[in-house]
């Protein structure tokens, strides 16, 4: 079967095919889908962090004109216990976090539903809770903040795990990783090192805040459930939703042609979708709509959990690493455990004979964290790359030269050769473009018009994942159009456009002759739009289907001709697959106020073959912009007394605006030779954010001489030296 691409579509900077309908407002998102007799749901949320609902009075709400039904744990339909406590809504009186659903009002209008929800009276039996995740005396979570601090894995248990059959166990990480050294061996290596860095770095809770809130529209037809949902993966959505209602997957249809941003928060089903389906089942023939408010999203749609990273580096006088140790604590939830995996980058980034990483969740009475753009690599590279900058200063070695000196020949974690590792090329090209060779390494040496200025660099990496479990169908229409069907997702990344280009090139036809159909679970199976896995995996399925179509039907197919094919296996498990990049930043820090601005930023990336330069650059710039937000603005502030994020709106939770973004650019290497299957592409949606915050923090040190190890970089960080 032929699977090679041909034609002149891939690599062309084609404008977004979905741009015009989005600008005109004709592209329908989940909440906007036309449905019969829509009813509107507004949730009732818990106002305690942990405990039990002992009384819930719905009388006033039910008496309000226009209210159709009020659901609580007392009358809600019973769900099948799938052990996913985040989704088992209204199944008991227990409260696991502040903001949890404890009721729902369904009414003829959203205004009536919201008003009625405010009339529901609730009495609780509060239980002691712990929502504090903070740095204590020894750089770890404080044990005196509140009673009942959840138990953490002990050092003895970590050592036992390291000495086990696979040599390494980290909660949430894959088994079978190579053996790492003991804590005693790391301490010995650090003690004998000529130079050492031993510091703690922290990242705060960060929120996805997509333009489109989390929405769901549910309607039943007998035992068939249709959900219009804002989802990054319709097949995984229905796979999670169906068992709750004792349905087979093919009894649930999920439709999501457009998603107004997700950044990982819409990878999994969240409780509002379950609530909409529960309510719709109680109202036969009527659709139930729910759209979370911006404030509700801060407790119900996930977030990047805060991390505390204890990083220790040992090196020879010239900066050659002799030891790397990273111990990470990450916040998780008692309702549902989630592990970010921030120790991952340290295991594969740089060569060192003595290596050890651990990752321990701290389970608290807080909302459930979830995936956020570049999970693990984004926060994990902050601590590692700032520590590398500190090591460069301690060794009096240029930061780029230090990274070159510690470039591994094979993957330090697996011992496998790299499928493609062009980090040094990214650093070299970026240094040329950023005029790095003329950089004076002396900190706090450039004061211009009341602003200290400095530059910094950081490496970036992200795993290169590929999913062969994707299937595409191609049909030839009587009007001469190829209809290409796959249940892929469009989350704003340009899937409509890039997949059309792949199909056109594989079929050898103009893009105008391709009509994509995506975002519907009735279409052939597609994996999620997450992990930078979507375009290359979906595209591989499309290329395979196109090759099979040509083989079966030739260059002049008859109307009605149809072929379906699955993405091929790559058979490259012997290779280590990652993308790499280099982030360069220039910052200004006001000498009087400590205000920090990113005046210039450049990202250089190695991501294989780029399908569409226009949408690729947009993804890189978007990721780097989020990196600026991570460095300077974003910080969910937990009030541990009540278990709530107090800045849960756009008034207080700051993200970058146009005024915060000055000179920002992204470029990439040309890599047509990369051994990456028929497309030659790797994922690029996430690597843009990785390393960005570290580069900014390193530039801030160069500007001021103040080493910032905690995000975000606030004014008070620099006032003592401003």
PDB file of C-alpha atoms in Angstrom, residues 514-683:
ATOM      1  CA  UNK A 514     -10.838  18.237   0.062  1.00  0.00           C
ATOM      2  CA  UNK A 515     -13.694  18.549   2.544  1.00  0.00           C
ATOM      3  CA  UNK A 516     -12.755  17.657   6.119  1.00  0.00           C
ATOM      4  CA  UNK A 517     -15.227  16.269   8.634  1.00  0.00           C
ATOM      5  CA  UNK A 518     -13.955  16.183  12.229  1.00  0.00           C
ATOM      6  CA  UNK A 519     -15.141  16.596  15.815  1.00  0.00           C
ATOM      7  CA  UNK A 520     -17.848  13.905  15.923  1.00  0.00           C
ATOM      8  CA  UNK A 521     -17.603  10.531  17.680  1.00  0.00           C
ATOM      9  CA  UNK A 522     -19.644   8.939  14.866  1.00  0.00           C
ATOM     10  CA  UNK A 523     -16.595   9.437  12.629  1.00  0.00           C
ATOM     11  CA  UNK A 524     -13.604   7.052  12.554  1.00  0.00           C
ATOM     12  CA  UNK A 525     -11.622   6.864  15.767  1.00  0.00           C
ATOM     13  CA  UNK A 526      -9.154   9.599  16.676  1.00  0.00           C
ATOM     14  CA  UNK A 527      -7.058  10.130  19.770  1.00  0.00           C
ATOM     15  CA  UNK A 528      -7.122  13.340  21.782  1.00  0.00           C
ATOM     16  CA  UNK A 529      -5.716  16.694  20.788  1.00  0.00           C
ATOM     17  CA  UNK A 530      -3.160  16.699  23.569  1.00  0.00           C
ATOM     18  CA  UNK A 531       0.484  15.927  24.189  1.00  0.00           C
ATOM     19  CA  UNK A 532       1.352  17.454  20.796  1.00  0.00           C
ATOM     20  CA  UNK A 533       0.226  14.131  19.345  1.00  0.00           C
ATOM     21  CA  UNK A 534      -2.766  15.155  17.254  1.00  0.00           C
ATOM     22  CA  UNK A 535      -1.683  16.435  13.859  1.00  0.00           C
ATOM     23  CA  UNK A 536       1.084  13.915  13.206  1.00  0.00           C
ATOM     24  CA  UNK A 537      -1.030  10.928  14.356  1.00  0.00           C
ATOM     25  CA  UNK A 538      -4.253  11.984  12.639  1.00  0.00           C
ATOM     26  CA  UNK A 539      -2.254  13.029   9.582  1.00  0.00           C
ATOM     27  CA  UNK A 540      -0.576   9.639   9.419  1.00  0.00           C
ATOM     28  CA  UNK A 541      -4.009   7.975   9.354  1.00  0.00           C
ATOM     29  CA  UNK A 542      -5.141  10.335   6.594  1.00  0.00           C
ATOM     30  CA  UNK A 543      -1.993   9.664   4.561  1.00  0.00           C
ATOM     31  CA  UNK A 544      -2.505   5.914   4.985  1.00  0.00           C
ATOM     32  CA  UNK A 545      -6.148   6.163   3.921  1.00  0.00           C
ATOM     33  CA  UNK A 546      -5.188   8.263   0.909  1.00  0.00           C
ATOM     34  CA  UNK A 547      -2.559   5.744  -0.135  1.00  0.00           C
ATOM     35  CA  UNK A 548      -5.040   2.902   0.206  1.00  0.00           C
ATOM     36  CA  UNK A 549      -7.673   4.892  -1.689  1.00  0.00           C
ATOM     37  CA  UNK A 550      -5.317   5.465  -4.638  1.00  0.00           C
ATOM     38  CA  UNK A 551      -4.281   1.817  -4.646  1.00  0.00           C
ATOM     39  CA  UNK A 552      -7.901   0.634  -4.678  1.00  0.00           C
ATOM     40  CA  UNK A 553      -9.600   3.238  -6.851  1.00  0.00           C
ATOM     41  CA  UNK A 554      -6.833   4.774  -8.947  1.00  0.00           C
ATOM     42  CA  UNK A 555      -6.416   8.385 -10.009  1.00  0.00           C
ATOM     43  CA  UNK A 556      -9.927   8.617 -11.511  1.00  0.00           C
ATOM     44  CA  UNK A 557     -12.279   7.256  -8.840  1.00  0.00           C
ATOM     45  CA  UNK A 558     -15.982   6.785  -9.301  1.00  0.00           C
ATOM     46  CA  UNK A 559     -18.462   8.696  -7.124  1.00  0.00           C
ATOM     47  CA  UNK A 560     -19.137   6.738  -3.975  1.00  0.00           C
ATOM     48  CA  UNK A 561     -15.666   5.192  -3.839  1.00  0.00           C
ATOM     49  CA  UNK A 562     -14.622   4.791  -0.207  1.00  0.00           C
ATOM     50  CA  UNK A 563     -11.595   3.577   1.737  1.00  0.00           C
ATOM     51  CA  UNK A 564     -10.692   3.441   5.414  1.00  0.00           C
ATOM     52  CA  UNK A 565      -7.248   2.890   6.928  1.00  0.00           C
ATOM     53  CA  UNK A 566      -5.439   3.117  10.246  1.00  0.00           C
ATOM     54  CA  UNK A 567      -2.239   5.011  10.972  1.00  0.00           C
ATOM     55  CA  UNK A 568       0.801   2.762  10.628  1.00  0.00           C
ATOM     56  CA  UNK A 569       3.029   1.583  13.434  1.00  0.00           C
ATOM     57  CA  UNK A 570       6.426   3.309  13.401  1.00  0.00           C
ATOM     58  CA  UNK A 571       8.402   0.377  14.830  1.00  0.00           C
ATOM     59  CA  UNK A 572      10.945   2.718  16.390  1.00  0.00           C
ATOM     60  CA  UNK A 573      10.712   1.729  20.030  1.00  0.00           C
ATOM     61  CA  UNK A 574      14.507   1.443  20.015  1.00  0.00           C
ATOM     62  CA  UNK A 575      14.762   5.233  19.598  1.00  0.00           C
ATOM     63  CA  UNK A 576      14.300   8.080  22.071  1.00  0.00           C
ATOM     64  CA  UNK A 577      11.827  10.556  20.620  1.00  0.00           C
ATOM     65  CA  UNK A 578      11.743  14.154  21.824  1.00  0.00           C
ATOM     66  CA  UNK A 579      11.484  17.620  20.348  1.00  0.00           C
ATOM     67  CA  UNK A 580      13.920  20.300  21.463  1.00  0.00           C
ATOM     68  CA  UNK A 581      14.281  24.057  21.444  1.00  0.00           C
ATOM     69  CA  UNK A 582      16.095  27.066  22.843  1.00  0.00           C
ATOM     70  CA  UNK A 583      14.448  30.108  24.430  1.00  0.00           C
ATOM     71  CA  UNK A 584      16.179  33.507  24.517  1.00  0.00           C
ATOM     72  CA  UNK A 585      14.834  36.465  26.506  1.00  0.00           C
ATOM     73  CA  UNK A 586      15.768  40.072  27.137  1.00  0.00           C
ATOM     74  CA  UNK A 587      14.161  41.820  30.095  1.00  0.00           C
ATOM     75  CA  UNK A 588      14.082  45.275  31.655  1.00  0.00           C
ATOM     76  CA  UNK A 589      13.650  45.802  35.389  1.00  0.00           C
ATOM     77  CA  UNK A 590      12.748  49.252  36.665  1.00  0.00           C
ATOM     78  CA  UNK A 591      15.402  50.484  39.088  1.00  0.00           C
ATOM     79  CA  UNK A 592      12.832  52.330  41.240  1.00  0.00           C
ATOM     80  CA  UNK A 593       9.761  50.071  41.244  1.00  0.00           C
ATOM     81  CA  UNK A 594      11.042  46.580  40.430  1.00  0.00           C
ATOM     82  CA  UNK A 595       8.612  46.329  37.503  1.00  0.00           C
ATOM     83  CA  UNK A 596       9.785  43.722  35.007  1.00  0.00           C
ATOM     84  CA  UNK A 597       9.098  43.718  31.268  1.00  0.00           C
ATOM     85  CA  UNK A 598      10.075  41.222  28.570  1.00  0.00           C
ATOM     86  CA  UNK A 599      11.342  43.476  25.810  1.00  0.00           C
ATOM     87  CA  UNK A 600      12.542  40.789  23.410  1.00  0.00           C
ATOM     88  CA  UNK A 601      12.070  37.055  23.075  1.00  0.00           C
ATOM     89  CA  UNK A 602      13.144  34.442  20.537  1.00  0.00           C
ATOM     90  CA  UNK A 603      12.351  30.749  20.367  1.00  0.00           C
ATOM     91  CA  UNK A 604      14.195  28.313  18.109  1.00  0.00           C
ATOM     92  CA  UNK A 605      12.669  24.846  17.755  1.00  0.00           C
ATOM     93  CA  UNK A 606      13.403  21.428  16.290  1.00  0.00           C
ATOM     94  CA  UNK A 607      10.066  19.787  15.472  1.00  0.00           C
ATOM     95  CA  UNK A 608      10.652  17.903  12.232  1.00  0.00           C
ATOM     96  CA  UNK A 609       8.698  18.835   9.116  1.00  0.00           C
ATOM     97  CA  UNK A 610       6.332  21.769   9.607  1.00  0.00           C
ATOM     98  CA  UNK A 611       2.963  21.180   7.940  1.00  0.00           C
ATOM     99  CA  UNK A 612       1.856  24.820   7.861  1.00  0.00           C
ATOM    100  CA  UNK A 613       4.296  27.643   8.723  1.00  0.00           C
ATOM    101  CA  UNK A 614       1.458  30.075   9.498  1.00  0.00           C
ATOM    102  CA  UNK A 615      -0.301  27.926  12.082  1.00  0.00           C
ATOM    103  CA  UNK A 616       3.022  26.565  13.404  1.00  0.00           C
ATOM    104  CA  UNK A 617       4.359  30.025  14.150  1.00  0.00           C
ATOM    105  CA  UNK A 618       1.039  30.881  15.794  1.00  0.00           C
ATOM    106  CA  UNK A 619       1.427  27.875  18.089  1.00  0.00           C
ATOM    107  CA  UNK A 620       5.015  28.736  19.000  1.00  0.00           C
ATOM    108  CA  UNK A 621       4.165  32.382  19.685  1.00  0.00           C
ATOM    109  CA  UNK A 622       1.109  31.344  21.678  1.00  0.00           C
ATOM    110  CA  UNK A 623       3.172  29.002  23.818  1.00  0.00           C
ATOM    111  CA  UNK A 624       5.839  31.631  24.407  1.00  0.00           C
ATOM    112  CA  UNK A 625       3.158  34.159  25.346  1.00  0.00           C
ATOM    113  CA  UNK A 626       1.819  31.697  27.907  1.00  0.00           C
ATOM    114  CA  UNK A 627       5.410  31.353  29.108  1.00  0.00           C
ATOM    115  CA  UNK A 628       5.550  35.105  29.685  1.00  0.00           C
ATOM    116  CA  UNK A 629       2.316  34.797  31.655  1.00  0.00           C
ATOM    117  CA  UNK A 630       3.818  31.971  33.696  1.00  0.00           C
ATOM    118  CA  UNK A 631       6.937  34.032  34.404  1.00  0.00           C
ATOM    119  CA  UNK A 632       5.371  37.380  35.252  1.00  0.00           C
ATOM    120  CA  UNK A 633       1.645  37.129  35.941  1.00  0.00           C
ATOM    121  CA  UNK A 634      -0.100  33.849  36.667  1.00  0.00           C
ATOM    122  CA  UNK A 635      -0.577  32.750  40.250  1.00  0.00           C
ATOM    123  CA  UNK A 636      -3.630  31.144  41.775  1.00  0.00           C
ATOM    124  CA  UNK A 637      -3.637  32.271  45.416  1.00  0.00           C
ATOM    125  CA  UNK A 638      -5.031  29.675  47.808  1.00  0.00           C
ATOM    126  CA  UNK A 639      -6.618  30.772  51.089  1.00  0.00           C
ATOM    127  CA  UNK A 640      -5.991  27.628  53.157  1.00  0.00           C
ATOM    128  CA  UNK A 641      -8.535  28.667  55.781  1.00  0.00           C
ATOM    129  CA  UNK A 642     -11.366  28.084  53.316  1.00  0.00           C
ATOM    130  CA  UNK A 643      -9.751  25.958  50.597  1.00  0.00           C
ATOM    131  CA  UNK A 644     -10.506  28.455  47.863  1.00  0.00           C
ATOM    132  CA  UNK A 645      -8.572  30.271  45.174  1.00  0.00           C
ATOM    133  CA  UNK A 646      -9.295  33.882  46.027  1.00  0.00           C
ATOM    134  CA  UNK A 647      -8.314  35.445  42.681  1.00  0.00           C
ATOM    135  CA  UNK A 648     -10.735  33.340  40.654  1.00  0.00           C
ATOM    136  CA  UNK A 649     -11.580  35.778  37.878  1.00  0.00           C
ATOM    137  CA  UNK A 650      -9.902  37.881  35.210  1.00  0.00           C
ATOM    138  CA  UNK A 651      -9.931  40.896  37.508  1.00  0.00           C
ATOM    139  CA  UNK A 652      -7.364  39.336  39.835  1.00  0.00           C
ATOM    140  CA  UNK A 653      -5.908  36.359  37.966  1.00  0.00           C
ATOM    141  CA  UNK A 654      -3.629  38.119  35.522  1.00  0.00           C
ATOM    142  CA  UNK A 655      -2.673  36.800  32.098  1.00  0.00           C
ATOM    143  CA  UNK A 656      -0.650  38.613  29.418  1.00  0.00           C
ATOM    144  CA  UNK A 657      -2.385  41.213  27.304  1.00  0.00           C
ATOM    145  CA  UNK A 658      -1.198  42.785  24.064  1.00  0.00           C
ATOM    146  CA  UNK A 659       0.571  45.508  26.070  1.00  0.00           C
ATOM    147  CA  UNK A 660       2.706  42.854  27.791  1.00  0.00           C
ATOM    148  CA  UNK A 661       4.015  41.341  24.557  1.00  0.00           C
ATOM    149  CA  UNK A 662       6.669  43.356  22.777  1.00  0.00           C
ATOM    150  CA  UNK A 663       9.200  41.854  20.328  1.00  0.00           C
ATOM    151  CA  UNK A 664       8.529  38.102  20.162  1.00  0.00           C
ATOM    152  CA  UNK A 665       9.545  35.723  17.390  1.00  0.00           C
ATOM    153  CA  UNK A 666       9.797  32.006  16.702  1.00  0.00           C
ATOM    154  CA  UNK A 667      11.819  30.135  14.103  1.00  0.00           C
ATOM    155  CA  UNK A 668      12.521  26.470  13.488  1.00  0.00           C
ATOM    156  CA  UNK A 669      15.076  24.196  11.898  1.00  0.00           C
ATOM    157  CA  UNK A 670      14.490  22.643   8.498  1.00  0.00           C
ATOM    158  CA  UNK A 671      14.509  18.884   9.084  1.00  0.00           C
ATOM    159  CA  UNK A 672      13.170  17.046   6.043  1.00  0.00           C
ATOM    160  CA  UNK A 673      15.361  14.048   6.819  1.00  0.00           C
ATOM    161  CA  UNK A 674      13.874  13.307  10.243  1.00  0.00           C
ATOM    162  CA  UNK A 675      12.888   9.599  10.566  1.00  0.00           C
ATOM    163  CA  UNK A 676       9.332  10.318  11.633  1.00  0.00           C
ATOM    164  CA  UNK A 677       7.095   8.299   9.323  1.00  0.00           C
ATOM    165  CA  UNK A 678       5.299   9.464   6.215  1.00  0.00           C
ATOM    166  CA  UNK A 679       4.761  13.014   7.464  1.00  0.00           C
ATOM    167  CA  UNK A 680       8.217  13.696   8.870  1.00  0.00           C
ATOM    168  CA  UNK A 681       6.516  15.864  11.509  1.00  0.00           C
ATOM    169  CA  UNK A 682       6.654  16.049  15.278  1.00  0.00           C
ATOM    170  CA  UNK A 683       4.210  17.746  17.619  1.00  0.00           C
TER     171      UNK A 683
END
